[in-house]
Amino acid sequence: MVRVQGLGKSYVEAGAEHVILADVDGEIAAGEFVALVGRSGSGKSTLLNLIAGIDRPDLGEIWVGGSRIDTLSERERTLFRRARVGFVFQFFNLIATLTVAENLQLPLELVGRTRGDADGIVAGLLEEIGLADRGAAFPDRLSGGEQQRVAIARALVHDPDLIIADEPTGNLDLETGEQVLGMLGRMVRERGRTMLMATHSREVAARADRRWRIVEGRLQDEQG
Amino acid sequence: MARLLRRTGIRYLRRHPWQFVLAVGGVALGVAVAVSVALATASATRAFVLTNEALTGTATHQIVAGSEGLPDELYRQLRVEVGVRAAAPVVEGFVALAANPARSVRLLGIDPLAEGSIRNQFGADPATRDFPLGELLSESGAVLAAAGDERFALGQSVPVLVDGRQVQLHVVGAVRGAEDSGLGDVLLADIATAQEVLGVTGRLSRIDLRLDGVDEDDLVRRVQGILPATARLVAAQARADTTVQMTRAFELNLQAMSLLAMLCGLFLIYNTMTFSVVQRREQFGALRALGVTRAEILRLVLAEATLIGAVGTVLGVAGGIGLGNGLVRLVTRTINDLYFVVTVRELALPPLTIVTGVVLGMGGTLLAALIPAAEATRVSARLALTRSVLEERALRTSPRLAAVGVGGVAAGFALARWSGGGLAGAFAGLLLIVLGAALMAPVAVRLVAVLAAPLGRLAGAPGLMAARAMTAGLSRTAVAVAALAIAVAVIVGVGVMVTSFRMTLVNWLGHTLQADLYVSPVSPRGQAATLPLDPAQLAAVRAAPGVQRTRSIRAVSLETEGGATQLLVVEHDEPDRQAYRLRGDDPDIAWQSFADGAVLVSEPYAERRGVAAGDVVTLPTPSGARVFAVAGVFYSYASDRGAVMMTRGVYDLWWDDPGISGLSVYLDSPESAQAVAEFTRNALRPALVSVISNRELREQSLRVFDRTFLITGVLRTLVTMVAFAGVLGAILALQLERAREHGMLRATGFTPAQLWQTVLWQSSLIGIAAAILALPLGWLLAWVMIHVINKRSFGWTLQMTVPAEVLWQALLVAVGAALIAGIYPAARIARTPPAIVLRED
């Protein structure tokens, strides 16, 4: 499902080059859940961004679902993301000016689903995440855990191939984090989707099928 | 654009109503000022054109001859000898209503028997005629007035004043539809009546002709062949265009100033849109991650700007029409004071002006929103570009921006001074200077932040935080400072320009008005005045007890190639030299040359016609065109059309006109002024004369000056209002953006009073930064306005005076406006419970 080969990425800061990723190779099979671990600043978010098509590598190739994305234009990568990637962020990043239901409808509208279709899908998902009665509420009326549940539903609503999650429990208390993680894992597996999740938590990483550890810019594959 | 994306934009604006209202207000005020000025000037022009069309009828040409007029005989020659059938003689002048001498009415004398070919409705043909021909031709003082005009009811006697005489007119008929056809303020009379009333028996003001058809060139040649030397055959349309052109510079100056209001409005839009983009960086990042393209983000931000622009433009156009109704009175009064008599009955609404307002509002808003919109598209889905990175970038680029700004100011200054650029180049240069100065705002903010560093010691934590916040929010503070600086610079620039002009005028009046009393006929505005005196009366005044000497002046209008030229005829002698200051190093030579028969030209004349000492001017005299050497150029602020001055001796040599227009009386002692004035009034009876003192004449002149600049003051206030809205918006944005920080401060023990202090300190610093930028910018604007724009528009040299009070006022306005703008945000922040602020974030 995901294959990276010879991936390299560095940034220039104050005239000096900082290598973030160097010669990274790795592969994730369809339906697999891989946890991405490493220290703060090790390059986890950079790798997520590269695989999601948000950023471009300096070197190497990135293949997602049979498409090579590192050679796509900025617009093509945006359209790729729109159709095939679902995002879950640490800080939820729900659109504050849209209601909960509208936040879920947005990805469907972007991929061209009709409103009738979208309403049905959104209602089902809201039911599934236990927020059927909060569809008309704006995100700022929801607790952190509720907001992250909406964010998970938003990541899955348009049925993407790949879910990218960046520290999805990093901003939640332990108990809520557990619940949210349980829900995310269940929903992804039920739908047979592939997930790459960056995390600092050993417990979270332990739930994954495999772990990718980034150490000094290189990827170490650790079996689950 | 996706429905939900559109919804995010609309909801954002609804959640920030103050931001929306201020932005809309900025556009609306900017558009309103621009539209109102355009409507007011267009209305005055339209009123003139309408009246002119009605007065010229179907005439293609006119024979004109300045204030001296044409002999009656010429009309007979035209019809009989040249064979021109479509010709109508006209006697035209102004009369003042005795009941309200300040009000002038045009008196148009026509020959109904000849009118059929030119102004059909005033012809004698019973089929088209709608007035009592018999009474008009036979009754003394018979006139036709606009139907429905209460001042001139049918059968009413109307006493009028002209050239110091009172004459009775009688309304014998009405002109229907006069208001609509531009004849609302016109009294029509038979030509003989008009000649009698205006005191020009045997003379015509002009002859209207229709010289179209196959033999037009031949006819023109033959007509020119019989014209007296002082007369010219001119195309009717070209003559009207020349008159309208006189006000062009005045209107252009008003329009340029109105555009400054729009420019301040655009800063407001820029600020609002930038704030809305910065505030939603995370949201845009999330949208980009979800697959929203850059183009869609761009469209989203521009759609919001379009909504702001559309609402602002609609309100602005409506407000502009309302404001235009007020401004048109000021514009008309100035045109009447300075150029020609025109009465504006209603505000014209030319579609083009409305369209221009719409284009200005919408185009300006979108232009101002373009940079923030582009910024929004650059928001990466990585969300790596945080606010601090943005501010760091603003700090880093500020020296480069300032360098570009200095370049802009220098280029603008050079462009303004470049003589090939004309008036348009000067205004473009002015705009460049303003924009260049705006780019220096970040550096001005940084400078103030450095200077304000000791505030921490003086005012504690609030002072320290206020000083630091200046650079911490540089991208915001700089825009607020730029908007306020431009407005304050306009206040300084216009203030210095008006003061310099006034001081120059006061000085000029001081040395020009040397006599103790000035005698002139009571005459309506627009009428070339002549004192109807016989030599014995004049001798009586000259020999009156207490009178040291008198000097007469004759002012006539001549028709020359370059249009109407005013000729001033003076009794030249040594003391009069004091009254006229000459340009150049050696006035003695110029005066000698003047005494020997050369002429002097006023500065506006020299500038407009490109004439200098040593050149020649050609003037039409009764015995043909004569060439006069130009002895020098004298400063004069009486009119921007300019004048040629010659001695009475030279005038008498070439013109057969013993008339005088006014008399200056020099007294042995100023105490006898009242007695001499009284004596003069009695001695000159039955003529009605105005005898006013030196002081009264100065005051009168300055009153006209102040009236002329009233509209400038109004525009200056409007520009300040727009800028104030901009500063209020910027400070609100700044403070609300820091709401979380304020919440934390409150949570850690900051009192509401300390928050108040922080916000007000910061507002004051913004005001000071604006003033630092505004004072030199204002001085530069004033310099360009005085030495370039004024000179090119009106031809006047003004002595630049920078009054300290204008600078103090500017400083007060800058700091005051910023402080007032800080009050609402400070109050709002101080009263918001910290828990809510922290939760809202």
Coordinates of C-alpha atoms in Angstrom, one line a residue, chain A residues 95-204:
Chain A
I95 CA -13.1 23.8 11.3
A96 CA -14.4 26.2 13.9
T97 CA -16.9 27.8 11.7
L98 CA -18.6 24.5 10.6
T99 CA -20.8 22.4 12.8
V100 CA -19.8 18.9 13.7
A101 CA -22.0 17.4 10.9
E102 CA -20.6 20.0 8.4
N103 CA -17.1 19.1 9.4
L104 CA -17.8 15.5 8.4
Q105 CA -19.7 16.6 5.2
L106 CA -16.7 18.7 4.0
P107 CA -14.5 15.9 2.8
L108 CA -17.5 14.3 1.0
E109 CA -18.3 17.6 -0.7
L110 CA -14.7 17.9 -1.8
V111 CA -14.8 14.5 -3.5
G112 CA -18.1 15.4 -5.1
R113 CA -20.6 13.3 -3.2
T114 CA -24.2 14.6 -3.4
R115 CA -25.7 16.2 -0.3
G116 CA -28.2 13.4 0.0
D117 CA -25.5 10.8 0.1
A118 CA -23.4 12.8 2.4
D119 CA -26.2 13.3 4.9
G120 CA -26.7 9.6 5.2
I121 CA -23.1 8.8 5.6
V122 CA -22.5 11.5 8.2
A123 CA -25.6 10.5 10.2
G124 CA -24.3 6.9 10.3
L125 CA -20.8 8.0 11.4
L126 CA -22.1 10.3 14.1
E127 CA -24.1 7.4 15.4
E128 CA -21.0 5.2 15.4
I129 CA -18.9 7.7 17.3
G130 CA -21.7 8.3 19.8
L131 CA -22.3 11.9 18.9
A132 CA -25.6 11.6 17.0
D133 CA -27.2 14.3 19.0
R134 CA -24.2 16.8 18.6
G135 CA -24.3 17.2 14.8
A136 CA -25.6 20.7 14.9
A137 CA -23.1 21.8 17.6
F138 CA -20.0 23.8 16.8
P139 CA -16.6 22.2 17.7
D140 CA -15.9 24.7 20.5
R141 CA -18.9 23.3 22.4
L142 CA -17.4 19.8 22.5
S143 CA -14.8 18.4 25.0
G144 CA -11.4 17.4 23.7
G145 CA -12.3 13.7 23.5
E146 CA -15.4 14.5 21.6
Q147 CA -13.5 16.8 19.2
Q148 CA -11.0 14.0 18.5
R149 CA -13.8 11.5 17.9
V150 CA -15.2 13.9 15.3
A151 CA -11.7 14.3 13.8
I152 CA -11.4 10.5 13.5
A153 CA -14.8 10.3 11.8
R154 CA -13.8 13.1 9.4
A155 CA -10.6 11.2 8.5
L156 CA -12.7 8.2 7.6
V157 CA -15.9 9.7 6.2
H158 CA -14.8 9.7 2.5
D159 CA -13.4 6.2 2.7
P160 CA -9.7 7.0 2.1
D161 CA -7.0 4.3 1.5
L162 CA -4.6 5.7 4.0
I163 CA -5.1 7.2 7.5
I164 CA -2.3 9.4 8.8
A165 CA -2.5 10.2 12.5
D166 CA -0.1 12.5 14.1
E167 CA -0.1 12.1 17.9
P168 CA -3.9 11.7 18.0
T169 CA -3.9 11.2 21.8
G170 CA -1.2 13.7 22.6
N171 CA -3.7 16.3 23.7
L172 CA -6.0 14.1 25.7
D173 CA -6.0 12.6 29.2
L174 CA -5.1 9.0 29.6
E175 CA -8.6 7.6 29.8
T176 CA -10.0 9.7 27.0
G177 CA -6.9 8.9 24.9
E178 CA -7.5 5.2 25.5
Q179 CA -11.1 5.5 24.4
V180 CA -10.3 7.5 21.3
L181 CA -7.5 5.2 20.3
G182 CA -9.7 2.2 20.7
M183 CA -12.3 3.8 18.5
L184 CA -9.7 4.8 15.9
G185 CA -8.2 1.3 15.8
R186 CA -11.5 -0.4 15.6
M187 CA -12.9 1.8 12.8
V188 CA -9.8 1.6 10.7
R189 CA -9.6 -2.2 11.0
E190 CA -13.3 -2.7 10.4
R191 CA -12.9 -0.7 7.2
G192 CA -9.8 -2.6 6.2
R193 CA -7.8 0.7 5.9
T194 CA -4.1 1.3 6.3
M195 CA -2.9 3.5 9.1
L196 CA 0.4 5.2 9.9
M197 CA 0.4 6.8 13.3
A198 CA 3.1 8.9 14.9
T199 CA 3.2 8.6 18.7
H200 CA 5.4 8.9 21.7
S201 CA 3.3 6.4 23.7
R202 CA 4.7 2.9 24.1
E203 CA 1.2 1.7 24.9
V204 CA -0.2 3.1 21.7

